[in-house]
Amino acid sequence: MLVVMKAQATAEEIQTVCDHIAQLGFRAHPLPGAQRTAIGITGNQGQIDQGNLEELSGVAEVIPVSKPYKLVSRDVKEEDTIIRFPGTNATIGGRNLAMIAGPCSIETRDQAFAIAEKIAAAGAQFFRGGAYKPRTSPYAFQGLGEDALQIMAEIRDRFGLRIVTEAIDNEALELVDKYADVIQIGARNMQNYSLLKAAGRKRKPVLLKRGMSATLEEFLMAAEYVMSEGNYQVILCERGVRTFADHTRNTLDLSIVPAVHRLSHLPILVDPSHGTGKRNKVVPLGRAAVAVGADGLIIEVHHQPDKALSDGAQSIYPEQFVQLMDEASQIAQVLHRNVPRGIELTENAGAVASAKN
Ligand code: PEP
Ligand code: MN
């Protein structure tokens, strides 16, 4: 159920409707839009009586939402969600594309800084790096944990880059929430409902990767889990699915990008690194992702990929990332979109945006 408020509805009228919904034992999710606020109602198993809600002051209409996902849906919020990063000009969603790049894993302080410097110089606004790694083998490198988070926090201070890193479980989530700017939930955890709910109780944006065999509906329902707990800052990410194809690690399903845009207001990024698993295919598929309308890319970059402790074969060299930034910018222009270059800090004057230097 969705309550659409009149364009001129006041904050008090919106609050009164939310209180009324809470009194009925449901949860109200006010979602302000450019024209008007819509209030999503969750927690109801069946229909709720719309009669009384319609009578409340400031209410334009009450409409049932027939799709299984509600808060994720464009029916609830027509315009694209744009996630902002306080104190910076960085955004995810909307006209500007978000470029996120960095190593699969943070291995050492020197490795992370060497790569971050190149990423910042290339003009990306976000740095990725794994502190907790979901590895197929328990004997493979598992990540440096909190030490890696500390290194990434230093990278944010030095270069201004906003930090994206994965929380593999509820314990890691607490630390990732403390240090990072974006909480990544990996493909293997897309249907870890307790982790999704816990991330939904945080107030940092959540980057949710598509599960290896998840349908579009399952993917959107996973996002709904996060939003149902009150965290509306969700970023979707296509990272390839399992198919019979064996020339790539996964099959990058770019058709999900326009499919998501049709159904949902949430931004969707593409990860051609995990999506192909092969260095020589990352730049071409990155270009294709921008052409198909992705809201940004997440790319694994390593200065010495042959020495990487994880995912070296799919990590591109910093020079290739520079090339991808340039090509993505040109393709974006055709679509009347833009790839911002360098992060500008509007507050927090201590940090340096090195791409500007
Ligand atoms: C990663 O981003 O390093 C990662 C493990 O991704 P995914 O969850 O998509 O496999
Ligand atoms: Mn990886």
Short mmCIF file of C-alpha atoms and ligand atoms in Angstrom, two decimals:
data_model
loop_
_atom_site.label_atom_id
_atom_site.label_comp_id
_atom_site.label_asym_id
_atom_site.label_seq_id
_atom_site.Cartn_x
_atom_site.Cartn_y
_atom_site.Cartn_z
CA MET A 1 0.00 0.00 0.00
CA LEU A 2 1.18 3.45 -0.87
CA VAL A 3 -0.08 6.80 0.40
CA VAL A 4 0.57 9.59 -2.07
CA MET A 5 0.60 12.99 -0.39
CA LYS A 6 -0.50 16.18 -2.13
CA ALA A 7 2.33 18.32 -3.51
CA GLN A 8 1.56 21.02 -0.95
CA ALA A 9 1.28 18.64 2.04
CA THR A 10 3.08 19.96 5.13
CA ALA A 11 5.66 18.11 7.23
CA GLU A 12 3.06 17.88 10.03
CA GLU A 13 0.50 16.29 7.72
CA ILE A 14 3.11 13.73 6.58
CA GLN A 15 3.98 12.98 10.21
CA THR A 16 0.30 12.55 11.14
CA VAL A 17 -0.13 9.98 8.35
CA CYS A 18 3.03 8.12 9.50
CA ASP A 19 1.77 8.11 13.11
CA HIS A 20 -1.60 6.79 11.96
CA ILE A 21 0.09 3.95 10.04
CA ALA A 22 2.23 3.10 13.10
CA GLN A 23 -0.91 3.02 15.28
CA LEU A 24 -2.39 0.45 12.94
CA GLY A 25 0.66 -1.72 13.68
CA PHE A 26 2.47 -1.17 10.34
CA ARG A 27 5.65 0.58 9.36
CA ALA A 28 5.58 3.87 7.45
CA HIS A 29 8.38 4.75 5.02
CA PRO A 30 8.13 8.39 3.91
CA LEU A 31 9.95 8.75 0.57
CA PRO A 32 10.23 12.39 -0.48
CA GLY A 33 10.19 12.97 -4.24
CA ALA A 34 10.70 16.04 -6.40
CA GLN A 35 6.96 16.67 -6.76
CA ARG A 36 5.46 15.03 -3.70
CA THR A 37 6.10 12.65 -0.83
CA ALA A 38 4.90 9.06 -1.03
CA ILE A 39 4.60 6.96 2.11
CA GLY A 40 5.17 3.23 1.67
CA ILE A 41 3.44 0.91 4.14
CA THR A 42 5.05 -2.40 5.03
CA GLY A 43 4.29 -5.09 7.55
CA ASN A 44 0.77 -5.74 6.29
CA GLN A 45 0.06 -9.29 5.25
CA GLY A 46 -3.19 -8.52 3.48
CA GLN A 47 -5.07 -5.39 2.49
CA ILE A 48 -5.41 -2.58 4.99
CA ASP A 49 -8.46 -0.37 5.17
CA GLN A 50 -7.70 2.60 2.92
CA GLY A 51 -10.84 4.52 3.85
CA ASN A 52 -9.49 6.27 6.93
CA LEU A 53 -6.11 7.00 5.40
CA GLU A 54 -7.73 8.72 2.43
CA GLU A 55 -9.56 11.06 4.80
CA LEU A 56 -6.43 12.35 6.50
CA SER A 57 -5.41 15.88 5.65
CA GLY A 58 -2.78 16.26 2.90
CA VAL A 59 -3.45 12.82 1.39
CA ALA A 60 -3.93 12.78 -2.42
CA GLU A 61 -4.61 9.08 -2.88
CA VAL A 62 -4.03 5.63 -1.43
CA ILE A 63 -3.02 2.98 -3.93
CA PRO A 64 -2.39 -0.73 -3.49
CA VAL A 65 1.04 -1.87 -4.73
CA SER A 66 0.61 -5.22 -6.39
CA LYS A 67 4.29 -6.05 -6.95
CA PRO A 68 6.07 -8.07 -4.26
CA TYR A 69 8.73 -5.38 -3.91
CA LYS A 70 7.37 -2.07 -2.76
CA LEU A 71 9.97 0.41 -1.49
CA VAL A 72 12.30 -0.58 -4.34
CA SER A 73 9.63 0.06 -6.95
CA ARG A 74 9.21 3.05 -9.26
CA ASP A 75 5.54 2.95 -8.34
CA VAL A 76 6.55 4.26 -4.93
CA LYS A 77 9.16 6.74 -6.13
CA GLU A 78 9.17 7.86 -9.71
CA GLU A 79 12.46 9.72 -9.86
CA ASP A 80 15.89 8.11 -9.67
CA THR A 81 17.42 7.76 -6.22
CA ILE A 82 20.59 9.80 -5.91
CA ILE A 83 22.86 8.90 -3.03
CA ARG A 84 24.97 11.75 -1.70
CA PHE A 85 28.17 11.70 0.29
CA PRO A 86 28.17 14.52 2.82
CA GLY A 87 31.08 16.93 2.56
CA THR A 88 31.83 15.95 -1.07
CA ASN A 89 30.41 16.39 -4.56
CA ALA A 90 30.30 12.59 -5.03
CA THR A 91 26.98 10.94 -5.84
CA ILE A 92 25.72 7.54 -6.95
CA GLY A 93 22.62 7.53 -9.17
CA GLY A 94 21.19 10.17 -11.48
CA ARG A 95 23.03 11.85 -14.34
CA ASN A 96 26.59 11.47 -13.05
CA LEU A 97 28.27 8.06 -13.28
CA ALA A 98 30.05 6.72 -10.20
CA MET A 99 33.45 5.15 -10.81
CA ILE A 100 34.67 2.83 -8.05
CA ALA A 101 38.09 1.24 -8.41
CA GLY A 102 40.77 -0.48 -6.39
CA PRO A 103 42.26 -3.87 -5.62
CA CYS A 104 40.23 -6.97 -4.87
CA SER A 105 41.95 -7.16 -1.46
CA ILE A 106 43.90 -4.75 0.68
CA GLU A 107 47.18 -6.65 0.99
CA THR A 108 49.60 -4.15 2.53
CA ARG A 109 49.59 -0.43 3.28
CA ASP A 110 52.08 0.20 0.46
CA GLN A 111 50.07 -1.81 -2.07
CA ALA A 112 46.83 -0.02 -1.17
CA PHE A 113 48.40 3.46 -1.27
CA ALA A 114 50.20 2.79 -4.57
CA ILE A 115 46.91 1.80 -6.20
CA ALA A 116 44.82 4.52 -4.52
CA GLU A 117 47.18 7.20 -5.82
CA LYS A 118 46.61 5.99 -9.39
CA ILE A 119 42.85 5.73 -8.90
CA ALA A 120 42.67 9.29 -7.55
CA ALA A 121 44.89 10.58 -10.37
CA ALA A 122 42.59 8.92 -12.92
CA GLY A 123 39.74 10.99 -11.43
CA ALA A 124 37.61 8.31 -9.77
CA GLN A 125 35.74 9.37 -6.65
CA PHE A 126 35.49 6.00 -4.91
CA PHE A 127 38.07 3.46 -3.78
CA ARG A 128 37.22 -0.21 -3.32
CA GLY A 129 39.24 -2.81 -1.43
CA GLY A 130 38.41 -6.00 0.41
CA ALA A 131 39.13 -6.24 4.14
CA TYR A 132 37.06 -9.40 4.61
CA LYS A 133 37.20 -11.75 1.63
CA PRO A 134 34.60 -14.42 0.86
CA ARG A 135 36.98 -17.04 -0.61
CA THR A 136 36.01 -20.40 -2.06
CA SER A 137 38.93 -22.01 -0.20
CA PRO A 138 39.40 -21.59 3.55
CA TYR A 139 43.16 -21.73 2.88
CA ALA A 140 43.14 -18.74 0.52
CA PHE A 141 43.90 -15.18 1.72
CA GLN A 142 41.00 -14.08 3.91
CA GLY A 143 41.76 -10.36 4.11
CA LEU A 144 43.48 -8.16 6.71
CA GLY A 145 40.25 -7.34 8.58
CA GLU A 146 40.26 -4.17 10.67
CA ASP A 147 43.83 -3.32 9.68
CA ALA A 148 42.63 -3.05 6.08
CA LEU A 149 39.75 -0.82 7.17
CA GLN A 150 42.21 1.46 8.92
CA ILE A 151 44.38 1.64 5.80
CA MET A 152 41.33 2.59 3.72
CA ALA A 153 40.33 5.29 6.23
CA GLU A 154 43.85 6.74 5.80
CA ILE A 155 43.38 6.61 2.03
CA ARG A 156 40.17 8.63 2.39
CA ASP A 157 42.03 11.21 4.48
CA ARG A 158 44.92 11.42 2.03
CA PHE A 159 43.10 11.39 -1.33
CA GLY A 160 39.51 12.29 -0.50
CA LEU A 161 38.28 9.06 -2.12
CA ARG A 162 35.11 7.59 -0.55
CA ILE A 163 35.57 4.00 0.61
CA VAL A 164 33.58 0.93 -0.52
CA THR A 165 34.23 -2.39 1.23
CA GLU A 166 32.45 -5.65 1.88
CA ALA A 167 30.86 -6.86 5.11
CA ILE A 168 30.82 -10.67 4.90
CA ASP A 169 28.89 -11.23 8.13
CA ASN A 170 27.18 -9.41 10.98
CA GLU A 171 30.43 -9.07 12.92
CA ALA A 172 32.30 -7.49 10.00
CA LEU A 173 29.29 -5.25 9.37
CA GLU A 174 29.81 -3.37 12.63
CA LEU A 175 33.42 -2.53 11.71
CA VAL A 176 32.70 -1.80 8.04
CA ASP A 177 29.92 0.56 9.15
CA LYS A 178 32.39 2.33 11.43
CA TYR A 179 35.09 2.93 8.80
CA ALA A 180 33.58 2.81 5.30
CA ASP A 181 31.37 5.15 3.27
CA VAL A 182 29.55 2.33 1.45
CA ILE A 183 28.80 -1.14 2.87
CA GLN A 184 29.16 -3.80 0.16
CA ILE A 185 27.13 -7.00 0.43
CA GLY A 186 28.66 -9.66 -1.82
CA ALA A 187 27.05 -11.99 -4.33
CA ARG A 188 27.35 -14.95 -1.95
CA ASN A 189 25.37 -13.03 0.67
CA MET A 190 22.60 -11.63 -1.50
CA GLN A 191 20.10 -13.89 0.21
CA ASN A 192 21.64 -13.76 3.69
CA TYR A 193 18.51 -12.22 5.13
CA SER A 194 19.85 -11.56 8.61
CA LEU A 195 22.81 -9.65 7.12
CA LEU A 196 20.49 -7.72 4.77
CA LYS A 197 18.27 -6.71 7.70
CA ALA A 198 21.25 -5.74 9.83
CA ALA A 199 22.59 -3.57 6.96
CA GLY A 200 19.10 -2.08 6.71
CA ARG A 201 19.45 -0.86 10.29
CA LYS A 202 22.65 1.04 9.42
CA ARG A 203 22.60 4.50 7.90
CA LYS A 204 25.44 4.10 5.40
CA PRO A 205 24.61 3.34 1.74
CA VAL A 206 24.56 -0.38 0.90
CA LEU A 207 26.01 -1.70 -2.38
CA LEU A 208 24.19 -4.97 -3.01
CA LYS A 209 25.68 -7.38 -5.54
CA ARG A 210 23.50 -9.73 -7.53
CA GLY A 211 23.69 -13.36 -6.44
CA MET A 212 25.30 -15.77 -8.88
CA SER A 213 21.99 -17.33 -9.83
CA ALA A 214 19.54 -14.66 -8.70
CA THR A 215 16.62 -13.61 -10.86
CA LEU A 216 15.74 -9.96 -11.23
CA GLU A 217 12.88 -10.40 -8.77
CA GLU A 218 15.08 -12.11 -6.18
CA PHE A 219 17.63 -9.31 -6.58
CA LEU A 220 15.01 -6.61 -6.04
CA MET A 221 13.55 -8.50 -3.08
CA ALA A 222 17.00 -8.58 -1.47
CA ALA A 223 17.14 -4.78 -1.84
CA GLU A 224 13.63 -4.63 -0.36
CA TYR A 225 14.96 -6.42 2.76
CA VAL A 226 17.48 -3.63 3.32
CA MET A 227 14.94 -0.88 2.66
CA SER A 228 12.23 -2.48 4.78
CA GLU A 229 14.44 -1.83 7.81
CA GLY A 230 14.60 1.88 7.02
CA ASN A 231 17.82 2.20 5.00
CA TYR A 232 16.73 3.61 1.65
CA GLN A 233 20.24 4.15 0.29
CA VAL A 234 20.67 0.98 -1.73
CA ILE A 235 22.87 0.62 -4.82
CA LEU A 236 22.43 -2.49 -6.96
CA CYS A 237 25.34 -4.10 -8.79
CA GLU A 238 25.38 -6.62 -11.63
CA ARG A 239 28.50 -8.82 -11.38
CA GLY A 240 27.73 -11.70 -13.70
CA VAL A 241 25.81 -14.93 -13.25
CA ARG A 242 26.71 -18.59 -13.70
CA THR A 243 25.99 -20.07 -17.09
CA PHE A 244 27.40 -22.85 -19.27
CA ALA A 245 29.79 -20.37 -20.88
CA ASP A 246 33.38 -21.21 -19.97
CA HIS A 247 35.27 -18.50 -21.83
CA THR A 248 34.60 -16.15 -18.91
CA ARG A 249 34.34 -16.64 -15.12
CA ASN A 250 30.71 -15.46 -15.16
CA THR A 251 28.33 -14.18 -17.80
CA LEU A 252 27.79 -10.45 -17.40
CA ASP A 253 24.06 -9.89 -17.79
CA LEU A 254 23.93 -6.33 -19.07
CA SER A 255 20.26 -6.62 -19.96
CA ILE A 256 19.46 -6.35 -16.27
CA VAL A 257 20.46 -2.67 -16.31
CA PRO A 258 17.50 -1.37 -18.37
CA ALA A 259 15.30 -3.99 -16.68
CA VAL A 260 16.14 -2.55 -13.25
CA HIS A 261 15.71 1.03 -14.45
CA ARG A 262 12.23 0.19 -15.67
CA LEU A 263 11.09 -1.32 -12.38
CA SER A 264 13.10 0.51 -9.76
CA HIS A 265 14.35 3.98 -8.83
CA LEU A 266 17.56 2.54 -7.35
CA PRO A 267 20.92 3.03 -9.10
CA ILE A 268 22.56 0.01 -10.71
CA LEU A 269 26.30 -0.34 -11.21
CA VAL A 270 28.15 -2.96 -13.25
CA ASP A 271 31.23 -4.93 -12.17
CA PRO A 272 32.91 -6.25 -15.34
CA SER A 273 35.87 -7.57 -13.29
CA HIS A 274 33.95 -10.37 -11.54
CA GLY A 275 31.57 -10.37 -14.49
CA THR A 276 34.25 -11.64 -16.87
CA GLY A 277 37.17 -12.77 -14.69
CA LYS A 278 39.59 -11.89 -17.52
CA ARG A 279 41.71 -8.76 -17.69
CA ASN A 280 41.36 -8.44 -21.48
CA LYS A 281 37.56 -8.33 -21.24
CA VAL A 282 37.14 -5.80 -18.43
CA VAL A 283 37.57 -2.60 -20.45
CA PRO A 284 35.32 -3.70 -23.38
CA LEU A 285 32.53 -4.82 -21.03
CA GLY A 286 33.00 -1.69 -18.92
CA ARG A 287 32.38 0.39 -22.04
CA ALA A 288 29.32 -1.71 -22.89
CA ALA A 289 27.94 -1.27 -19.37
CA VAL A 290 28.10 2.51 -19.70
CA ALA A 291 26.44 2.29 -23.13
CA VAL A 292 23.59 0.21 -21.75
CA GLY A 293 22.89 2.86 -19.11
CA ALA A 294 24.67 1.68 -15.96
CA ASP A 295 24.93 4.30 -13.23
CA GLY A 296 28.60 3.54 -12.77
CA LEU A 297 31.28 0.87 -12.70
CA ILE A 298 33.16 -1.02 -10.03
CA ILE A 299 36.55 -2.16 -11.29
CA GLU A 300 39.40 -4.19 -9.82
CA VAL A 301 42.73 -2.43 -10.43
CA HIS A 302 46.17 -3.61 -9.32
CA HIS A 303 49.62 -2.17 -10.07
CA GLN A 304 51.17 -5.67 -9.87
CA PRO A 305 48.33 -8.04 -10.73
CA ASP A 306 50.64 -11.04 -11.13
CA LYS A 307 51.48 -10.67 -7.41
CA ALA A 308 47.90 -10.03 -6.23
CA LEU A 309 46.66 -12.22 -3.36
CA SER A 310 43.20 -12.43 -4.93
CA ASP A 311 41.66 -11.93 -8.37
CA GLY A 312 44.90 -10.90 -10.12
CA ALA A 313 43.77 -12.39 -13.44
CA GLN A 314 40.82 -10.01 -13.66
CA SER A 315 42.57 -6.92 -12.24
CA ILE A 316 43.44 -4.30 -14.83
CA TYR A 317 46.56 -2.12 -14.75
CA PRO A 318 46.19 1.51 -13.64
CA GLU A 319 46.89 2.68 -17.22
CA GLN A 320 43.99 0.58 -18.47
CA PHE A 321 41.77 2.19 -15.85
CA VAL A 322 42.77 5.64 -17.14
CA GLN A 323 41.76 4.48 -20.63
CA LEU A 324 38.44 3.17 -19.31
CA MET A 325 37.72 6.48 -17.55
CA ASP A 326 38.30 8.34 -20.82
CA GLU A 327 36.22 5.99 -22.92
CA ALA A 328 33.42 5.87 -20.34
CA SER A 329 33.34 9.70 -20.34
CA GLN A 330 32.96 9.82 -24.10
CA ILE A 331 30.23 7.17 -24.18
CA ALA A 332 28.43 8.89 -21.29
CA GLN A 333 28.31 12.15 -23.28
CA VAL A 334 26.34 10.47 -26.06
CA LEU A 335 23.77 9.57 -23.42
CA HIS A 336 23.79 13.14 -21.98
CA ARG A 337 25.49 11.84 -18.87
CA ASN A 338 28.76 12.73 -17.25
CA VAL A 339 31.73 11.09 -15.54
CA PRO A 340 32.88 13.55 -12.87
CA ARG A 341 36.67 13.85 -12.55
CA GLY A 342 38.13 14.08 -9.06
CA ILE A 343 36.36 14.46 -5.78
CA GLU A 344 35.71 17.92 -4.39
CA LEU A 345 35.52 18.29 -0.66
CA THR A 346 33.05 20.91 0.43
CA GLU A 347 33.76 20.51 4.16
CA ASN A 348 36.39 18.51 5.96
CA ALA A 349 39.12 20.74 4.55
CA GLY A 350 41.86 18.54 6.04
CA ALA A 351 41.68 15.94 3.29
CA VAL A 352 43.30 16.50 -0.07
CA ALA A 353 41.61 15.70 -3.37
CA SER A 354 44.74 14.58 -5.17
CA ALA A 355 43.14 14.36 -8.61
CA LYS A 356 42.96 18.15 -8.49
CA ASN A 357 46.66 18.57 -7.72
C1 PEP B 1 34.48 -8.47 -4.65
O1 PEP B 1 33.93 -7.41 -4.97
O2 PEP B 1 35.71 -8.57 -4.44
C2 PEP B 1 33.65 -9.69 -4.56
C3 PEP B 1 34.01 -10.72 -3.79
O3 PEP B 1 32.59 -9.64 -5.37
P1 PEP B 1 31.35 -10.67 -5.57
O4 PEP B 1 30.61 -10.69 -4.26
O5 PEP B 1 30.58 -10.05 -6.68
O6 PEP B 1 31.94 -12.01 -5.92
MN MN B 2 37.51 -9.77 -6.25
#
